[in-house]
Amino acid sequence: MSNLLLCQGNFCTFLCPHGDDLCLNSLKDLFNRATNLSQDIYNLSSKMFKEFDKRYAQGKGYITMALNSCHTSSLPTPEDKEQAQQTHHEVLMSLILGLLRSWNDPLYHLVTEVRGMKGVPDAILSRAIEIEEENKRLLEGMEMIFGQVIPGAKETEPYPVWSGLPSLQTKDEEARHSAFYNLLHCLRRDSSKIDTYLKLLNCRIIYNNNC
Amino acid sequence: MKENAASRVLFILLLFLYASLLNGQSPPEKPKLIKCRSPGKETFTCWWEPGADGGLPTNYTLTYHKEGETLIHECPDYKTGGPNSCYFSKKYTSIWKMYVITVSAINQMGISSSDPLYVDVTYIVEPEPPMNLTLELKHPEDRKPYLWIKWSPPTLTDVKSGWFSIQYEIRLKPEKATDWETHFAPKLTQLKIFNLYPGQKYLVQIRCKPDHGYWSEWSPESSIQIPNDFPVKDTSMWIFVGVLSAVICLIMVWAVALKGYSMVTCILPPVPGPKIKGFDIHLLEKGKSEELLRALESQDFLPTSDCEDLLMEFIEVDDSEDQHLMPHPSKEHMEQGVKPMHLDPDTDSGRGSCDSPSLLSEKCDEPQAYPSKFHIPEGPEKLENPETNLTCLQAPQSTNGEGKIPYFLANGPKSSTWPFPQPPSLYSPRYSYHNIADVCELALGMAGTTATLLDQTDQHAFTPSKTIETGGEGKAAKQRESEAYSSEPDQDMAWPLLQDKTPLFSAKPLEYVEIHKVSQDGVLALFPKQNEKVDAPETSKEYSKVSRVTDSNILVLIPDLQAQNLTLLEESAKKAPPALP
């Protein structure tokens, strides 16, 4: 692999234009680590959601309230394979970065509020803490990848802001549990999106759609 | 007429109703959605279970709406998925969006709707089993033979673009075995299996799992016959055997190196130093000389008079050679201690058969590793003394009877030193050494003994937990019958022995030895009583006689008729002659 040519339709760019192996290997390594992190974050959030569902949400019908409740739904993310494959890698990367950034704040508050929950299983709390940590690391990695793949591009896209803190802190226990359910449900979904998009980009950029 | 028509219609309706009730027809029961599955995250199928149909032909319709939409759709395809199913093709499938699906059963009598099912395609992925499982036996030259298993990803999964990520799991077993051997293959579509048994028929199955989703079913079994002449062993096994032997050899060498000394000492045991049974070194340190000597005196440790006489003559303090006095935890030191005996052949001071140098040097009955502990209670408190090893060392004396200070040497388990001190001569070496020898024997009783020193006058309470153990190599002990003393404690023996107050040296005038000091290493420096120029205590001293040493290594002291001053030992012990190490 002496050079990386990234083509989107008729538009091609050279990744690592100087063709040095260090750049190529480091990009491969960055993607590898990023996909590992995103897979791990998904696994953790999935388990956390299931644990919460089993413990606090049985027969409560919180799911009905969780429809359309994700604060990131305003981001124009592709919703099937064809759409995703037609999305330019720069756009995909911006979407990933937007998702990661918009989850920084909710994850921080999630950890704080889960800690305050009475009788919360350690499985939930420990996973929340780990996800928060890994989210930050993945964001750093993504920023590095972004800088390498699209050098000079601006990264200051606005990202959706979460405003669900009051509902997490409400005194009404049912309402609070419902708010947690929403948050965990959205977290699981967004981590799945990030993971899938990253793997798509990995196969597209590094392996030239030949994973 | 109108009334007739109306009532007639009513009658017919009632008749119908009655007829249908008689037939058992009713609206259908509520159907139930079982599950939905997506094979490749691009399409999905839902299945439901119909309830009772109420006796009438019933139609089922599936309706859904997506998260964020209000429009309700009907199932696009009832056929592809089989009966009671709905298939959503790519066109109708969205990922990361909740579907709210409901099935309704309709018959003539009515409609029943199921509970809604909330489905997100992302989480219902269950692929088909992998395809094209091939098995091939390979036997390359100069390398181990193996079974090469290859397969392809299942249908409907787009792995190349990265949309779908899969892990694989393979299991195989000999045909007649019961347990499967499982292997995990994270990404590649091939696997090599080594270490197969020749002559067996192997069955192989494979399944896969998406990164978010459920495991697939196991593929159908593939089988392969391993030929009988399939070579399993190769040089790697011999290499393994060789490495294992080398490791075992290394361990043995290391063990020998560590334990070599103790092994050699078993073969060539060292010469033990003199010991005094029941002698508490710490009593010396604390200056309880009276108690100590009482302990010594009351012991009866002259088993035979012959040896006693001989011992008296033999025991000499020889300052002719410069010997170091410190316990040396090594064999060499022991040998050094022995050497002076041999190096001084001309000073024949009447060493008897009991005490010939050869006897001394050859006898090594005492095992070296005897920890010795002396506890002589002082006052009503319990003594808690750290363990010290006591070796009674007696030096050969020149014929002129120049007195030397015999040293009670507290040693480590392996030391045995023969001291050659430089002190002034004993007043009456004969009897002094007798005392010293006795003291030695008392002090260097057998290791592991438990005994109690009893002080009758003070009537201390001795608890069995106090241990008096002596260790080291007791030359005097050897000369006596101290070897015969068992190393097992016999605390009860101590009490009855108290009654025995036969004086130790009934037939001879006795000389008492003053303990001069106890060094850091437990070396007891004794001075003859007249040698008061060195750190003589101001107060008058009293000594105890040891009446005897019991079988269980207990010093039985004769209570002194005079007042006993225990401070003697303390003061003596505190001062240290500089020559002593």
PDB file of C-alpha atoms in Angstrom, chain B residues 323-414:
ATOM      1  CA  GLN B 323      40.462 -17.340  67.728  1.00  0.00           C
ATOM      2  CA  HIS B 324      37.459 -15.302  67.127  1.00  0.00           C
ATOM      3  CA  LEU B 325      34.612 -15.868  69.387  1.00  0.00           C
ATOM      4  CA  MET B 326      31.677 -14.858  67.403  1.00  0.00           C
ATOM      5  CA  PRO B 327      29.248 -17.371  66.154  1.00  0.00           C
ATOM      6  CA  HIS B 328      29.777 -17.882  62.567  1.00  0.00           C
ATOM      7  CA  PRO B 329      26.928 -19.337  60.667  1.00  0.00           C
ATOM      8  CA  SER B 330      29.090 -21.407  58.509  1.00  0.00           C
ATOM      9  CA  LYS B 331      30.744 -24.646  58.444  1.00  0.00           C
ATOM     10  CA  GLU B 332      34.158 -23.094  58.232  1.00  0.00           C
ATOM     11  CA  HIS B 333      33.810 -21.526  61.545  1.00  0.00           C
ATOM     12  CA  MET B 334      32.859 -24.761  63.017  1.00  0.00           C
ATOM     13  CA  GLU B 335      35.911 -26.259  61.602  1.00  0.00           C
ATOM     14  CA  GLN B 336      37.950 -23.471  62.947  1.00  0.00           C
ATOM     15  CA  GLY B 337      36.578 -24.131  66.303  1.00  0.00           C
ATOM     16  CA  VAL B 338      37.568 -27.679  65.953  1.00  0.00           C
ATOM     17  CA  LYS B 339      40.994 -26.959  64.670  1.00  0.00           C
ATOM     18  CA  PRO B 340      42.484 -25.444  67.732  1.00  0.00           C
ATOM     19  CA  MET B 341      41.886 -28.628  69.467  1.00  0.00           C
ATOM     20  CA  HIS B 342      44.006 -30.372  67.023  1.00  0.00           C
ATOM     21  CA  LEU B 343      46.542 -27.655  66.818  1.00  0.00           C
ATOM     22  CA  ASP B 344      47.342 -27.879  70.403  1.00  0.00           C
ATOM     23  CA  PRO B 345      48.423 -31.410  70.725  1.00  0.00           C
ATOM     24  CA  ASP B 346      51.120 -30.819  73.220  1.00  0.00           C
ATOM     25  CA  THR B 347      49.044 -29.363  75.897  1.00  0.00           C
ATOM     26  CA  ASP B 348      48.008 -32.554  77.342  1.00  0.00           C
ATOM     27  CA  SER B 349      45.955 -31.417  80.191  1.00  0.00           C
ATOM     28  CA  GLY B 350      44.644 -34.752  80.984  1.00  0.00           C
ATOM     29  CA  ARG B 351      42.027 -34.931  78.439  1.00  0.00           C
ATOM     30  CA  GLY B 352      40.281 -38.064  79.077  1.00  0.00           C
ATOM     31  CA  SER B 353      38.545 -40.440  76.873  1.00  0.00           C
ATOM     32  CA  CYS B 354      35.395 -38.566  77.270  1.00  0.00           C
ATOM     33  CA  ASP B 355      36.862 -35.396  76.126  1.00  0.00           C
ATOM     34  CA  SER B 356      39.469 -36.152  73.583  1.00  0.00           C
ATOM     35  CA  PRO B 357      39.652 -33.712  70.787  1.00  0.00           C
ATOM     36  CA  SER B 358      38.915 -36.381  68.324  1.00  0.00           C
ATOM     37  CA  LEU B 359      35.843 -37.183  70.237  1.00  0.00           C
ATOM     38  CA  LEU B 360      34.843 -33.632  70.170  1.00  0.00           C
ATOM     39  CA  SER B 361      35.461 -33.105  66.581  1.00  0.00           C
ATOM     40  CA  GLU B 362      33.920 -36.273  65.411  1.00  0.00           C
ATOM     41  CA  LYS B 363      30.825 -36.266  67.382  1.00  0.00           C
ATOM     42  CA  CYS B 364      28.160 -34.394  65.651  1.00  0.00           C
ATOM     43  CA  ASP B 365      25.047 -35.894  66.932  1.00  0.00           C
ATOM     44  CA  GLU B 366      23.447 -32.647  67.546  1.00  0.00           C
ATOM     45  CA  PRO B 367      21.771 -31.338  64.530  1.00  0.00           C
ATOM     46  CA  GLN B 368      22.796 -27.905  63.809  1.00  0.00           C
ATOM     47  CA  ALA B 369      19.563 -26.276  63.187  1.00  0.00           C
ATOM     48  CA  TYR B 370      18.464 -26.021  66.719  1.00  0.00           C
ATOM     49  CA  PRO B 371      16.905 -22.809  67.647  1.00  0.00           C
ATOM     50  CA  SER B 372      17.359 -22.225  71.280  1.00  0.00           C
ATOM     51  CA  LYS B 373      15.285 -20.134  73.456  1.00  0.00           C
ATOM     52  CA  PHE B 374      15.868 -19.350  76.996  1.00  0.00           C
ATOM     53  CA  HIS B 375      13.269 -17.946  79.183  1.00  0.00           C
ATOM     54  CA  ILE B 376      14.088 -17.430  82.753  1.00  0.00           C
ATOM     55  CA  PRO B 377      11.326 -15.628  84.398  1.00  0.00           C
ATOM     56  CA  GLU B 378      12.216 -12.629  86.341  1.00  0.00           C
ATOM     57  CA  GLY B 379       9.719 -11.711  88.878  1.00  0.00           C
ATOM     58  CA  PRO B 380       6.123 -12.452  88.436  1.00  0.00           C
ATOM     59  CA  GLU B 381       6.045 -11.166  84.952  1.00  0.00           C
ATOM     60  CA  LYS B 382       6.305 -13.377  82.067  1.00  0.00           C
ATOM     61  CA  LEU B 383       9.492 -13.243  80.258  1.00  0.00           C
ATOM     62  CA  GLU B 384       9.161 -12.768  76.638  1.00  0.00           C
ATOM     63  CA  ASN B 385      12.516 -13.226  75.282  1.00  0.00           C
ATOM     64  CA  PRO B 386      13.416 -13.365  71.724  1.00  0.00           C
ATOM     65  CA  GLU B 387      14.906 -16.515  70.601  1.00  0.00           C
ATOM     66  CA  THR B 388      18.531 -16.850  71.045  1.00  0.00           C
ATOM     67  CA  ASN B 389      20.666 -19.714  70.279  1.00  0.00           C
ATOM     68  CA  LEU B 390      22.981 -20.668  72.930  1.00  0.00           C
ATOM     69  CA  THR B 391      26.112 -22.505  72.417  1.00  0.00           C
ATOM     70  CA  CYS B 392      28.269 -23.375  75.231  1.00  0.00           C
ATOM     71  CA  LEU B 393      31.800 -23.021  74.192  1.00  0.00           C
ATOM     72  CA  GLN B 394      34.574 -24.196  76.223  1.00  0.00           C
ATOM     73  CA  ALA B 395      38.041 -23.680  75.279  1.00  0.00           C
ATOM     74  CA  PRO B 396      40.879 -25.935  75.976  1.00  0.00           C
ATOM     75  CA  GLN B 397      43.032 -24.711  78.750  1.00  0.00           C
ATOM     76  CA  SER B 398      46.694 -24.708  78.990  1.00  0.00           C
ATOM     77  CA  THR B 399      48.270 -26.904  81.544  1.00  0.00           C
ATOM     78  CA  ASN B 400      49.141 -24.134  83.825  1.00  0.00           C
ATOM     79  CA  GLY B 401      45.534 -23.688  84.415  1.00  0.00           C
ATOM     80  CA  GLU B 402      45.547 -20.217  83.227  1.00  0.00           C
ATOM     81  CA  GLY B 403      42.047 -19.262  83.503  1.00  0.00           C
ATOM     82  CA  LYS B 404      40.055 -18.216  80.652  1.00  0.00           C
ATOM     83  CA  ILE B 405      36.658 -17.051  80.503  1.00  0.00           C
ATOM     84  CA  PRO B 406      34.490 -19.626  78.996  1.00  0.00           C
ATOM     85  CA  TYR B 407      31.925 -18.135  76.859  1.00  0.00           C
ATOM     86  CA  PHE B 408      28.388 -18.952  76.517  1.00  0.00           C
ATOM     87  CA  LEU B 409      27.942 -18.319  72.969  1.00  0.00           C
ATOM     88  CA  ALA B 410      24.539 -17.808  71.548  1.00  0.00           C
ATOM     89  CA  ASN B 411      24.721 -18.982  68.026  1.00  0.00           C
ATOM     90  CA  GLY B 412      22.686 -19.480  64.968  1.00  0.00           C
ATOM     91  CA  PRO B 413      21.751 -22.981  64.197  1.00  0.00           C
ATOM     92  CA  LYS B 414      24.788 -23.768  62.218  1.00  0.00           C
TER      93      LYS B 414
END
